[in-house]
Amino acid sequence: MDRHAKPARWVAVHTHPHREHIAIENLVRQGFESYCPMIRRRVRHARRTSDVLRPLFPCYLFVRIDPESQRWRPIESTFGVRSLVRFGDQLGFVDNAFIESIKAREVDGAIVKPAEPYRPGQQIRIAGGPFEGLVATIISMNERDRLTVLMDLLNQRVRVQIAARDIATW
């Protein structure tokens, strides 16, 4: 092996919506090492909830290539792939350490999310936005860091959605 040879690097790949699994299947068939980090999400459909695996980065996955010695252009015409991520005319390489840190957080094929900092029923003080200084009770939190809270406004209990960054616990 050449001492000056660069090791294979991860490159970001943009996929067609909801086609990450098809792109990976076809890339692996062509001999490319591919990785699509997944996260477990709770979804509700027809009054039933279930846990499903969804991509951590929707419409993106990573492929390990050696651009100097490997024919990587076929990636761009792979079924399920929209394009390679580029910055100008340079490929969008991702540090190996970043990919390894994501893989290290996987348990049973899915990234483990950190525990939620807030829980339903918790009292909070709003620290930003139009309701700054008011006290509220958390009802729920969605996956986009928005909280539904219950607060007293004009002598009525009102449900309001606020950004998680706008609250403080006490």
Short mmCIF file of C-alpha atoms in Angstrom, two decimals:
data_model
loop_
_atom_site.label_atom_id
_atom_site.label_comp_id
_atom_site.label_asym_id
_atom_site.label_seq_id
_atom_site.Cartn_x
_atom_site.Cartn_y
_atom_site.Cartn_z
CA MET A 1 0.00 0.00 0.00
CA ASP A 2 1.28 3.46 -0.87
CA ARG A 3 2.31 5.50 2.19
CA HIS A 4 0.92 8.63 0.58
CA ALA A 5 -2.46 7.15 -0.34
CA LYS A 6 -5.39 8.91 1.29
CA PRO A 7 -7.88 6.70 3.11
CA ALA A 8 -11.45 6.46 1.89
CA ARG A 9 -13.65 9.35 3.03
CA TRP A 10 -17.35 9.78 3.61
CA VAL A 11 -19.26 11.98 1.19
CA ALA A 12 -22.81 13.27 1.67
CA VAL A 13 -25.39 12.09 -0.87
CA HIS A 14 -28.73 13.81 -1.52
CA THR A 15 -31.53 11.30 -2.18
CA HIS A 16 -35.03 11.55 -3.54
CA PRO A 17 -37.63 11.99 -0.76
CA HIS A 18 -38.34 8.76 1.16
CA ARG A 19 -35.96 6.81 -1.10
CA GLU A 20 -32.95 6.51 1.21
CA HIS A 21 -33.41 2.72 1.57
CA ILE A 22 -33.63 2.25 -2.20
CA ALA A 23 -30.50 4.34 -2.74
CA ILE A 24 -28.57 2.35 -0.11
CA GLU A 25 -29.68 -0.97 -1.58
CA ASN A 26 -28.48 0.07 -5.04
CA LEU A 27 -25.23 1.62 -3.78
CA VAL A 28 -24.35 -1.53 -1.81
CA ARG A 29 -25.13 -3.61 -4.89
CA GLN A 30 -22.51 -1.52 -6.73
CA GLY A 31 -19.96 -2.13 -3.97
CA PHE A 32 -20.15 1.20 -2.12
CA GLU A 33 -20.11 1.30 1.67
CA SER A 34 -23.20 3.32 2.58
CA TYR A 35 -24.63 4.61 5.83
CA CYS A 36 -27.96 6.21 6.66
CA PRO A 37 -28.30 6.97 10.38
CA MET A 38 -31.78 6.17 11.63
CA ILE A 39 -33.80 7.40 14.59
CA ARG A 40 -36.82 5.78 16.21
CA ARG A 41 -39.93 7.96 15.98
CA ARG A 42 -43.38 7.44 17.41
CA VAL A 43 -46.03 7.95 14.74
CA ARG A 44 -49.77 7.94 14.97
CA HIS A 45 -51.92 6.55 12.19
CA ALA A 46 -55.58 5.59 12.29
CA ARG A 47 -55.70 6.07 16.07
CA ARG A 48 -52.78 3.70 16.62
CA THR A 49 -49.28 4.67 17.60
CA SER A 50 -46.19 2.73 16.67
CA ASP A 51 -42.44 3.19 16.68
CA VAL A 52 -40.85 3.41 13.24
CA LEU A 53 -37.32 3.98 12.01
CA ARG A 54 -36.83 7.21 10.09
CA PRO A 55 -33.64 8.80 8.70
CA LEU A 56 -31.89 11.14 11.11
CA PHE A 57 -31.16 13.38 8.10
CA PRO A 58 -34.14 13.00 5.73
CA CYS A 59 -33.09 12.88 2.06
CA TYR A 60 -29.41 12.41 2.92
CA LEU A 61 -27.06 9.49 3.44
CA PHE A 62 -23.32 8.95 3.41
CA VAL A 63 -21.13 6.90 1.08
CA ARG A 64 -17.50 6.02 1.74
CA ILE A 65 -15.30 6.55 -1.31
CA ASP A 66 -11.68 6.99 -2.25
CA PRO A 67 -11.95 9.72 -4.90
CA GLU A 68 -8.40 9.12 -6.12
CA SER A 69 -8.66 5.40 -6.88
CA GLN A 70 -12.36 4.53 -6.94
CA ARG A 71 -14.83 5.12 -9.72
CA TRP A 72 -17.45 7.12 -7.86
CA ARG A 73 -19.32 8.82 -10.73
CA PRO A 74 -21.87 5.95 -10.96
CA ILE A 75 -23.21 7.13 -7.58
CA GLU A 76 -24.83 10.10 -9.31
CA SER A 77 -26.88 7.88 -11.63
CA THR A 78 -27.90 5.38 -8.95
CA PHE A 79 -31.64 4.86 -8.58
CA GLY A 80 -32.79 6.75 -5.46
CA VAL A 81 -29.89 9.22 -5.54
CA ARG A 82 -30.57 12.80 -6.56
CA SER A 83 -26.97 14.06 -6.45
CA LEU A 84 -23.74 14.13 -4.54
CA VAL A 85 -23.52 17.08 -2.18
CA ARG A 86 -21.01 19.59 -3.50
CA PHE A 87 -19.59 22.89 -2.42
CA GLY A 88 -18.78 24.55 -5.71
CA ASP A 89 -16.87 21.90 -7.65
CA GLN A 90 -15.69 20.09 -4.49
CA LEU A 91 -17.43 17.00 -3.11
CA GLY A 92 -19.13 17.44 0.27
CA PHE A 93 -16.84 15.30 2.39
CA VAL A 94 -17.75 14.57 5.99
CA ASP A 95 -15.16 13.89 8.70
CA ASN A 96 -14.75 10.22 9.57
CA ALA A 97 -14.90 11.24 13.25
CA PHE A 98 -18.38 12.71 12.73
CA ILE A 99 -19.69 9.47 11.19
CA GLU A 100 -18.03 7.40 13.92
CA SER A 101 -19.59 9.57 16.63
CA ILE A 102 -23.04 9.01 15.12
CA LYS A 103 -22.44 5.25 14.86
CA ALA A 104 -21.31 5.19 18.50
CA ARG A 105 -24.75 6.47 19.58
CA GLU A 106 -26.61 3.65 17.81
CA VAL A 107 -28.43 0.95 19.72
CA ASP A 108 -30.28 -1.76 17.75
CA GLY A 109 -29.87 0.13 14.47
CA ALA A 110 -31.16 3.50 15.69
CA ILE A 111 -29.62 6.61 17.21
CA VAL A 112 -30.56 6.95 20.86
CA LYS A 113 -32.02 10.37 21.55
CA PRO A 114 -31.05 12.10 24.78
CA ALA A 115 -33.73 12.22 27.45
CA GLU A 116 -36.25 15.02 27.04
CA PRO A 117 -35.41 17.95 29.32
CA TYR A 118 -39.10 18.69 29.88
CA ARG A 119 -42.04 16.53 30.86
CA PRO A 120 -45.82 17.00 30.78
CA GLY A 121 -47.11 18.62 33.96
CA GLN A 122 -43.85 20.47 34.62
CA GLN A 123 -44.15 24.14 35.62
CA ILE A 124 -42.05 26.53 33.54
CA ARG A 125 -41.47 30.25 33.26
CA ILE A 126 -41.45 31.74 29.78
CA ALA A 127 -38.14 33.51 29.28
CA GLY A 128 -38.59 34.91 25.78
CA GLY A 129 -41.14 35.86 23.19
CA PRO A 130 -44.45 37.69 23.66
CA PHE A 131 -45.35 35.76 26.86
CA GLU A 132 -42.05 36.47 28.65
CA GLY A 133 -42.35 36.28 32.44
CA LEU A 134 -45.58 34.26 32.51
CA VAL A 135 -45.84 30.86 34.20
CA ALA A 136 -47.22 27.87 32.30
CA THR A 137 -47.64 24.10 32.57
CA ILE A 138 -46.25 21.83 29.87
CA ILE A 139 -48.84 19.69 28.10
CA SER A 140 -46.65 18.15 25.38
CA MET A 141 -43.53 18.61 23.26
CA ASN A 142 -43.20 17.82 19.57
CA GLU A 143 -40.11 16.70 17.68
CA ARG A 144 -39.36 20.18 16.40
CA ASP A 145 -38.66 21.57 19.89
CA ARG A 146 -42.03 23.25 20.22
CA LEU A 147 -43.96 22.96 23.47
CA THR A 148 -47.69 23.07 23.98
CA VAL A 149 -48.30 24.77 27.31
CA LEU A 150 -51.31 25.78 29.35
CA MET A 151 -51.28 29.30 30.81
CA ASP A 152 -53.66 31.78 32.37
CA LEU A 153 -54.43 34.67 30.02
CA LEU A 154 -57.26 37.13 30.68
CA ASN A 155 -58.75 34.85 33.38
CA GLN A 156 -58.88 31.86 31.02
CA ARG A 157 -56.75 28.72 30.67
CA VAL A 158 -55.29 28.89 27.15
CA ARG A 159 -53.20 26.40 25.17
CA VAL A 160 -50.23 28.05 23.48
CA GLN A 161 -47.35 26.69 21.42
CA ILE A 162 -43.92 28.11 22.18
CA ALA A 163 -40.33 27.35 21.22
CA ALA A 164 -38.38 25.31 23.79
CA ARG A 165 -35.60 27.90 23.69
CA ASP A 166 -38.02 30.47 25.14
CA ILE A 167 -38.57 28.74 28.48
CA ALA A 168 -36.80 28.45 31.81
CA THR A 169 -37.50 25.94 34.58
CA TRP A 170 -37.78 26.89 38.24
#
